[in-house]
Amino acid sequence: MLFSTQVRLLREKFNNNEINIMIRLVILSLFSLILSSCGISQDVKVLKLAHGLDAKHPVHLSMVHFAERLEDYSDGEMRVRIYPSGQLGSERELIELIQIGSIDLTKVSASSLEPFIPKMKIFSTPYLFHSSDHLWSVLNGSIGEELLKAGEPYRIRGLGYYDAGSRSFYTTKRAVSSPEHLQGMKIRVMNSPSAVAMVKAMGGAPTPISWGELYTSLQQGVVDGAENNLPSFYLSKHYEVAKYLILDEHTSIPDVVITGTKTWDLLNDQQRQWVDKAMDDSVAFERNLWEKVSQESLAEVKKSGVTVVEADKSQFLESVKPIHEQIKSSDLGELYNKIREVH
């Protein structure tokens, strides 16, 4: 009875999101006590890294590689404790935990950073990049560096980019080969204004649904399709219920590894150098692994009976030209032009 009263009082004072964050802070405190009891020296700097992917995902494996390289570079003075599979919350909640310094590192989609760092909206522009080489020329150059630092006023600091491939549509009822085939189809999108605008421009009916509910939603016909990269399509087993994949590759939205300025400010120069070196190694490791896993994923879904369609991208690009014109005349216009000029 007393516990129920305390919960009710908490709910009167705080909203559900705030309560969820409090619960996760308690969990993190308990983990810290466990680490102490395991005999880890107080001289060892343990960084807490959380993310929403399962432990088989290439991005998780790349973060394990980061942890190994950091421990190696620091001769054991720095370690990383990884909490995968959304143990500590959604991407938005993890960003908020980063901002207050309750966790030290996370991996999120650049789309998830849009509400926190306005410039990150640029990555959701469909067909912004001419090719994969163009994307990485931007990310590895001055523009990429500028965007990693753009979150500092919001207590977020970017450390590096992971390849998240290109996103394509997959559907349950019929194959799609042009935007006109999307007419009237309910397409699951991330809860992002940019993703909603893109599907609308292509003629579909954008339907934001959480990732965890998507398999059932596809199976039950709540939505007619979705869009994502190849490894996610395969590892999520969505190919079991969505038997049509069109490789239209409409967006190339990178994952971003971030820390909080609170965490960064507590590291000395040597520790920051170790983190940067380990992240560089992890980024290179992830790009190679991502390419391998993408090819394997495509082969596996084909083997399972998925019909794979090569899209005429010119038709899709034509359908989203109004989005490009809108961006060019917005606050992101200068950044858009800079990106398009990169070769």
GROMACS .gro file of C-alpha atoms in nm:
model
  343
    1MET     CA    1   0.000   0.000   0.000
    2LEU     CA    2   0.280   0.239   0.095
    3PHE     CA    3   0.471   0.158  -0.228
    4SER     CA    4   0.160   0.224  -0.439
    5THR     CA    5   0.112   0.559  -0.271
    6GLN     CA    6   0.476   0.653  -0.338
    7VAL     CA    7   0.441   0.559  -0.707
    8ARG     CA    8   0.120   0.765  -0.732
    9LEU     CA    9   0.291   1.067  -0.576
   10LEU     CA   10   0.583   1.030  -0.816
   11ARG     CA   11   0.348   1.022  -1.114
   12GLU     CA   12   0.172   1.336  -0.988
   13LYS     CA   13   0.504   1.519  -0.968
   14PHE     CA   14   0.683   1.385  -1.278
   15ASN     CA   15   0.582   1.267  -1.625
   16ASN     CA   16   0.639   0.908  -1.739
   17ASN     CA   17   0.955   0.994  -1.934
   18GLU     CA   18   1.112   1.158  -1.628
   19ILE     CA   19   1.021   0.856  -1.414
   20ASN     CA   20   1.174   0.619  -1.672
   21ILE     CA   21   1.497   0.820  -1.665
   22MET     CA   22   1.500   0.806  -1.283
   23ILE     CA   23   1.460   0.427  -1.292
   24ARG     CA   24   1.752   0.397  -1.535
   25LEU     CA   25   1.967   0.618  -1.313
   26VAL     CA   26   1.897   0.381  -1.024
   27ILE     CA   27   1.992   0.084  -1.246
   28LEU     CA   28   2.317   0.255  -1.344
   29SER     CA   29   2.398   0.322  -0.979
   30LEU     CA   30   2.343  -0.046  -0.899
   31PHE     CA   31   2.571  -0.147  -1.189
   32SER     CA   32   2.839   0.086  -1.052
   33LEU     CA   33   2.815  -0.081  -0.710
   34ILE     CA   34   2.845  -0.422  -0.876
   35LEU     CA   35   3.156  -0.310  -1.065
   36SER     CA   36   3.311  -0.188  -0.742
   37SER     CA   37   3.241  -0.519  -0.574
   38CYS     CA   38   3.405  -0.703  -0.866
   39GLY     CA   39   3.736  -0.552  -0.769
   40ILE     CA   40   3.786  -0.301  -1.051
   41SER     CA   41   4.045  -0.051  -0.930
   42GLN     CA   42   3.930   0.301  -0.851
   43ASP     CA   43   4.215   0.419  -1.078
   44VAL     CA   44   4.047   0.260  -1.382
   45LYS     CA   45   3.816   0.493  -1.574
   46VAL     CA   46   3.506   0.293  -1.672
   47LEU     CA   47   3.292   0.446  -1.946
   48LYS     CA   48   2.928   0.339  -1.971
   49LEU     CA   49   2.812   0.282  -2.329
   50ALA     CA   50   2.448   0.199  -2.405
   51HIS     CA   51   2.264   0.140  -2.732
   52GLY     CA   52   1.947  -0.015  -2.873
   53LEU     CA   53   2.087  -0.289  -3.099
   54ASP     CA   54   2.120  -0.660  -3.022
   55ALA     CA   55   2.456  -0.821  -2.954
   56LYS     CA   56   2.475  -0.979  -3.303
   57HIS     CA   57   2.451  -0.650  -3.488
   58PRO     CA   58   2.767  -0.532  -3.670
   59VAL     CA   59   2.746  -0.196  -3.494
   60HIS     CA   60   2.749  -0.365  -3.152
   61LEU     CA   61   3.049  -0.573  -3.258
   62SER     CA   62   3.222  -0.253  -3.366
   63MET     CA   63   3.161  -0.097  -3.026
   64VAL     CA   64   3.310  -0.407  -2.864
   65HIS     CA   65   3.612  -0.345  -3.088
   66PHE     CA   66   3.623   0.015  -2.963
   67ALA     CA   67   3.625  -0.109  -2.603
   68GLU     CA   68   3.907  -0.353  -2.676
   69ARG     CA   69   4.119  -0.091  -2.852
   70LEU     CA   70   4.063   0.166  -2.577
   71GLU     CA   71   4.171  -0.078  -2.308
   72ASP     CA   72   4.476  -0.166  -2.516
   73TYR     CA   73   4.580   0.193  -2.585
   74SER     CA   74   4.538   0.290  -2.220
   75ASP     CA   75   4.711  -0.022  -2.083
   76GLY     CA   76   4.396  -0.102  -1.891
   77GLU     CA   77   4.349   0.246  -1.744
   78MET     CA   78   4.025   0.291  -1.939
   79ARG     CA   79   3.751   0.036  -1.993
   80VAL     CA   80   3.405   0.038  -2.149
   81ARG     CA   81   3.098  -0.130  -2.005
   82ILE     CA   82   2.840  -0.192  -2.282
   83TYR     CA   83   2.464  -0.216  -2.224
   84PRO     CA   84   2.306  -0.336  -2.554
   85SER     CA   85   1.950  -0.411  -2.668
   86GLY     CA   86   1.788  -0.098  -2.527
   87GLN     CA   87   1.851  -0.197  -2.165
   88LEU     CA   88   1.876   0.168  -2.065
   89GLY     CA   89   1.618   0.313  -2.301
   90SER     CA   90   1.536   0.432  -2.651
   91GLU     CA   91   1.774   0.642  -2.860
   92ARG     CA   92   1.606   0.963  -2.746
   93GLU     CA   93   1.629   0.859  -2.380
   94LEU     CA   94   1.996   0.764  -2.423
   95ILE     CA   95   2.071   1.107  -2.571
   96GLU     CA   96   1.908   1.266  -2.267
   97LEU     CA   97   2.116   1.046  -2.035
   98ILE     CA   98   2.427   1.157  -2.228
   99GLN     CA   99   2.333   1.522  -2.177
  100ILE     CA  100   2.313   1.487  -1.798
  101GLY     CA  101   2.625   1.270  -1.778
  102SER     CA  102   2.455   0.955  -1.650
  103ILE     CA  103   2.603   0.748  -1.933
  104ASP     CA  104   2.919   0.830  -2.123
  105LEU     CA  105   2.869   0.700  -2.476
  106THR     CA  106   2.597   0.588  -2.712
  107LYS     CA  107   2.533   0.520  -3.079
  108VAL     CA  108   2.230   0.684  -3.236
  109SER     CA  109   2.102   0.750  -3.584
  110ALA     CA  110   2.167   1.103  -3.708
  111SER     CA  111   1.786   1.122  -3.744
  112SER     CA  112   1.745   1.076  -3.368
  113LEU     CA  113   1.971   1.376  -3.315
  114GLU     CA  114   1.747   1.607  -3.522
  115PRO     CA  115   1.543   1.738  -3.223
  116PHE     CA  116   1.867   1.812  -3.034
  117ILE     CA  117   2.100   1.931  -3.313
  118PRO     CA  118   1.907   2.108  -3.594
  119LYS     CA  119   2.187   2.069  -3.850
  120MET     CA  120   2.154   1.690  -3.833
  121LYS     CA  121   1.828   1.723  -4.027
  122ILE     CA  122   2.038   1.753  -4.343
  123PHE     CA  123   2.109   1.378  -4.346
  124SER     CA  124   1.739   1.297  -4.388
  125THR     CA  125   1.733   1.471  -4.726
  126PRO     CA  126   1.650   1.198  -4.982
  127TYR     CA  127   1.918   1.150  -5.247
  128LEU     CA  128   2.143   1.411  -5.086
  129PHE     CA  129   2.453   1.207  -5.174
  130HIS     CA  130   2.550   1.102  -5.525
  131SER     CA  131   2.719   0.783  -5.406
  132SER     CA  132   2.878   0.609  -5.110
  133ASP     CA  133   3.211   0.773  -5.199
  134HIS     CA  134   3.042   1.114  -5.189
  135LEU     CA  135   2.893   1.037  -4.846
  136TRP     CA  136   3.228   0.941  -4.697
  137SER     CA  137   3.407   1.236  -4.856
  138VAL     CA  138   3.162   1.457  -4.668
  139LEU     CA  139   3.180   1.266  -4.338
  140ASN     CA  140   3.560   1.243  -4.339
  141GLY     CA  141   3.607   1.607  -4.433
  142SER     CA  142   3.553   1.947  -4.274
  143ILE     CA  143   3.173   1.925  -4.302
  144GLY     CA  144   3.164   1.597  -4.110
  145GLU     CA  145   3.388   1.744  -3.840
  146GLU     CA  146   3.169   2.054  -3.817
  147LEU     CA  147   2.858   1.842  -3.764
  148LEU     CA  148   3.026   1.632  -3.493
  149LYS     CA  149   3.092   1.953  -3.300
  150ALA     CA  150   2.752   2.111  -3.373
  151GLY     CA  151   2.600   1.947  -3.066
  152GLU     CA  152   2.836   2.100  -2.811
  153PRO     CA  153   2.596   2.388  -2.725
  154TYR     CA  154   2.344   2.112  -2.646
  155ARG     CA  155   2.591   1.915  -2.425
  156ILE     CA  156   2.654   1.654  -2.697
  157ARG     CA  157   2.987   1.583  -2.863
  158GLY     CA  158   3.022   1.361  -3.169
  159LEU     CA  159   3.314   1.117  -3.178
  160GLY     CA  160   3.272   0.945  -3.514
  161TYR     CA  161   3.041   0.809  -3.783
  162TYR     CA  162   2.942   0.449  -3.840
  163ASP     CA  163   2.817   0.329  -4.177
  164ALA     CA  164   2.444   0.262  -4.161
  165GLY     CA  165   2.413   0.190  -4.532
  166SER     CA  166   2.131   0.321  -4.748
  167ARG     CA  167   1.764   0.284  -4.664
  168SER     CA  168   1.528   0.116  -4.909
  169PHE     CA  169   1.160   0.019  -4.908
  170TYR     CA  170   1.023  -0.328  -4.840
  171THR     CA  171   0.656  -0.424  -4.872
  172THR     CA  172   0.416  -0.706  -4.792
  173LYS     CA  173   0.152  -0.710  -5.070
  174ARG     CA  174   0.317  -0.617  -5.396
  175ALA     CA  175   0.648  -0.514  -5.547
  176VAL     CA  176   0.728  -0.146  -5.577
  177SER     CA  177   0.944  -0.016  -5.859
  178SER     CA  178   0.843   0.351  -5.883
  179PRO     CA  179   0.687   0.620  -5.659
  180GLU     CA  180   0.347   0.570  -5.820
  181HIS     CA  181   0.339   0.216  -5.675
  182LEU     CA  182   0.355   0.367  -5.325
  183GLN     CA  183   0.022   0.545  -5.376
  184GLY     CA  184  -0.216   0.452  -5.094
  185MET     CA  185   0.038   0.229  -4.919
  186LYS     CA  186   0.093   0.276  -4.545
  187ILE     CA  187   0.469   0.288  -4.495
  188ARG     CA  188   0.625   0.271  -4.152
  189VAL     CA  189   0.872   0.553  -4.092
  190MET     CA  190   1.082   0.670  -3.799
  191ASN     CA  191   0.915   0.935  -3.586
  192SER     CA  192   1.092   1.205  -3.784
  193PRO     CA  193   0.930   1.499  -3.968
  194SER     CA  194   1.185   1.455  -4.248
  195ALA     CA  195   1.097   1.087  -4.299
  196VAL     CA  196   0.725   1.169  -4.297
  197ALA     CA  197   0.773   1.445  -4.557
  198MET     CA  198   0.977   1.215  -4.782
  199VAL     CA  199   0.719   0.934  -4.796
  200LYS     CA  200   0.440   1.187  -4.851
  201ALA     CA  201   0.633   1.339  -5.142
  202MET     CA  202   0.669   0.993  -5.295
  203GLY     CA  203   0.296   0.931  -5.266
  204GLY     CA  204   0.283   0.694  -4.971
  205ALA     CA  205   0.105   0.730  -4.638
  206PRO     CA  206   0.378   0.766  -4.371
  207THR     CA  207   0.295   0.583  -4.047
  208PRO     CA  208   0.529   0.626  -3.749
  209ILE     CA  209   0.547   0.301  -3.550
  210SER     CA  210   0.808   0.194  -3.297
  211TRP     CA  211   1.073  -0.048  -3.424
  212GLY     CA  212   0.979  -0.311  -3.167
  213GLU     CA  213   0.617  -0.323  -3.293
  214LEU     CA  214   0.700  -0.329  -3.663
  215TYR     CA  215   0.720  -0.705  -3.725
  216THR     CA  216   0.368  -0.757  -3.588
  217SER     CA  217   0.240  -0.448  -3.770
  218LEU     CA  218   0.367  -0.583  -4.102
  219GLN     CA  219   0.229  -0.928  -4.026
  220GLN     CA  220  -0.117  -0.799  -3.932
  221GLY     CA  221  -0.144  -0.544  -4.212
  222VAL     CA  222  -0.133  -0.237  -3.988
  223VAL     CA  223   0.124  -0.110  -4.238
  224ASP     CA  224   0.197  -0.226  -4.593
  225GLY     CA  225   0.569  -0.173  -4.579
  226ALA     CA  226   0.866  -0.003  -4.418
  227GLU     CA  227   1.214   0.123  -4.505
  228ASN     CA  228   1.555   0.047  -4.364
  229ASN     CA  229   1.903  -0.076  -4.450
  230LEU     CA  230   1.982  -0.435  -4.555
  231PRO     CA  231   2.127  -0.570  -4.227
  232SER     CA  232   1.831  -0.433  -4.029
  233PHE     CA  233   1.583  -0.586  -4.277
  234TYR     CA  234   1.753  -0.922  -4.238
  235LEU     CA  235   1.841  -0.927  -3.867
  236SER     CA  236   1.492  -0.809  -3.767
  237LYS     CA  237   1.345  -1.101  -3.967
  238HIS     CA  238   1.108  -0.859  -4.140
  239TYR     CA  239   1.183  -1.051  -4.461
  240GLU     CA  240   0.963  -1.329  -4.320
  241VAL     CA  241   0.652  -1.110  -4.360
  242ALA     CA  242   0.766  -0.854  -4.622
  243LYS     CA  243   0.857  -1.047  -4.935
  244TYR     CA  244   0.930  -0.751  -5.166
  245LEU     CA  245   1.245  -0.539  -5.141
  246ILE     CA  246   1.318  -0.245  -5.371
  247LEU     CA  247   1.673  -0.114  -5.373
  248ASP     CA  248   1.588   0.253  -5.423
  249GLU     CA  249   1.843   0.366  -5.158
  250HIS     CA  250   1.659   0.691  -5.086
  251THR     CA  251   1.860   0.805  -4.785
  252SER     CA  252   2.206   0.740  -4.642
  253ILE     CA  253   2.177   0.840  -4.277
  254PRO     CA  254   2.490   0.759  -4.076
  255ASP     CA  255   2.499   0.641  -3.719
  256VAL     CA  256   2.681   0.878  -3.486
  257VAL     CA  257   2.879   0.776  -3.177
  258ILE     CA  258   2.837   1.052  -2.921
  259THR     CA  259   2.952   1.141  -2.574
  260GLY     CA  260   2.837   1.419  -2.347
  261THR     CA  261   3.032   1.737  -2.289
  262LYS     CA  262   3.010   1.654  -1.916
  263THR     CA  263   3.196   1.328  -1.974
  264TRP     CA  264   3.443   1.484  -2.221
  265ASP     CA  265   3.530   1.767  -1.982
  266LEU     CA  266   3.620   1.514  -1.712
  267LEU     CA  267   3.876   1.339  -1.935
  268ASN     CA  268   4.235   1.462  -1.948
  269ASP     CA  269   4.419   1.520  -2.276
  270GLN     CA  270   4.577   1.175  -2.277
  271GLN     CA  271   4.244   1.001  -2.216
  272ARG     CA  272   4.084   1.201  -2.497
  273GLN     CA  273   4.361   1.093  -2.734
  274TRP     CA  274   4.306   0.729  -2.641
  275VAL     CA  275   3.931   0.762  -2.700
  276ASP     CA  276   3.985   0.930  -3.040
  277LYS     CA  277   4.235   0.665  -3.153
  278ALA     CA  278   4.011   0.379  -3.042
  279MET     CA  279   3.716   0.542  -3.220
  280ASP     CA  280   3.914   0.579  -3.544
  281ASP     CA  281   3.996   0.207  -3.527
  282SER     CA  282   3.635   0.120  -3.453
  283VAL     CA  283   3.504   0.329  -3.745
  284ALA     CA  284   3.738   0.154  -3.990
  285PHE     CA  285   3.643  -0.187  -3.843
  286GLU     CA  286   3.271  -0.108  -3.869
  287ARG     CA  287   3.285   0.006  -4.232
  288ASN     CA  288   3.451  -0.318  -4.340
  289LEU     CA  289   3.216  -0.532  -4.133
  290TRP     CA  290   2.909  -0.340  -4.252
  291GLU     CA  291   2.994  -0.403  -4.618
  292LYS     CA  292   3.039  -0.775  -4.551
  293VAL     CA  293   2.719  -0.807  -4.348
  294SER     CA  294   2.519  -0.607  -4.607
  295GLN     CA  295   2.620  -0.846  -4.886
  296GLU     CA  296   2.545  -1.148  -4.668
  297SER     CA  297   2.205  -1.002  -4.570
  298LEU     CA  298   2.105  -0.946  -4.932
  299ALA     CA  299   2.207  -1.301  -5.022
  300GLU     CA  300   2.010  -1.447  -4.729
  301VAL     CA  301   1.685  -1.260  -4.799
  302LYS     CA  302   1.704  -1.363  -5.164
  303LYS     CA  303   1.754  -1.723  -5.051
  304SER     CA  304   1.441  -1.694  -4.833
  305GLY     CA  305   1.228  -1.603  -5.135
  306VAL     CA  306   1.225  -1.223  -5.119
  307THR     CA  307   1.173  -1.056  -5.458
  308VAL     CA  308   1.446  -0.793  -5.499
  309VAL     CA  309   1.381  -0.507  -5.743
  310GLU     CA  310   1.646  -0.265  -5.871
  311ALA     CA  311   1.481   0.076  -5.874
  312ASP     CA  312   1.493   0.345  -6.137
  313LYS     CA  313   1.622   0.603  -5.891
  314SER     CA  314   1.562   0.893  -6.132
  315GLN     CA  315   1.186   0.862  -6.076
  316PHE     CA  316   1.223   0.867  -5.699
  317LEU     CA  317   1.463   1.162  -5.718
  318GLU     CA  318   1.214   1.352  -5.933
  319SER     CA  319   0.939   1.298  -5.673
  320VAL     CA  320   1.142   1.458  -5.393
  321LYS     CA  321   1.271   1.762  -5.582
  322PRO     CA  322   1.030   1.989  -5.389
  323ILE     CA  323   1.204   1.877  -5.067
  324HIS     CA  324   1.542   1.978  -5.211
  325GLU     CA  325   1.406   2.319  -5.315
  326GLN     CA  326   1.261   2.371  -4.968
  327ILE     CA  327   1.591   2.286  -4.801
  328LYS     CA  328   1.788   2.516  -5.031
  329SER     CA  329   1.574   2.809  -4.919
  330SER     CA  330   1.590   2.716  -4.548
  331ASP     CA  331   1.849   2.767  -4.274
  332LEU     CA  332   2.016   2.450  -4.401
  333GLY     CA  333   2.061   2.591  -4.752
  334GLU     CA  334   2.427   2.684  -4.710
  335LEU     CA  335   2.513   2.342  -4.563
  336TYR     CA  336   2.317   2.170  -4.842
  337ASN     CA  337   2.513   2.358  -5.111
  338LYS     CA  338   2.846   2.278  -4.943
  339ILE     CA  339   2.762   1.907  -4.938
  340ARG     CA  340   2.650   1.900  -5.301
  341GLU     CA  341   2.978   2.067  -5.407
  342VAL     CA  342   3.196   1.799  -5.245
  343HIS     CA  343   3.351   1.553  -5.491
   0.00000   0.00000   0.00000
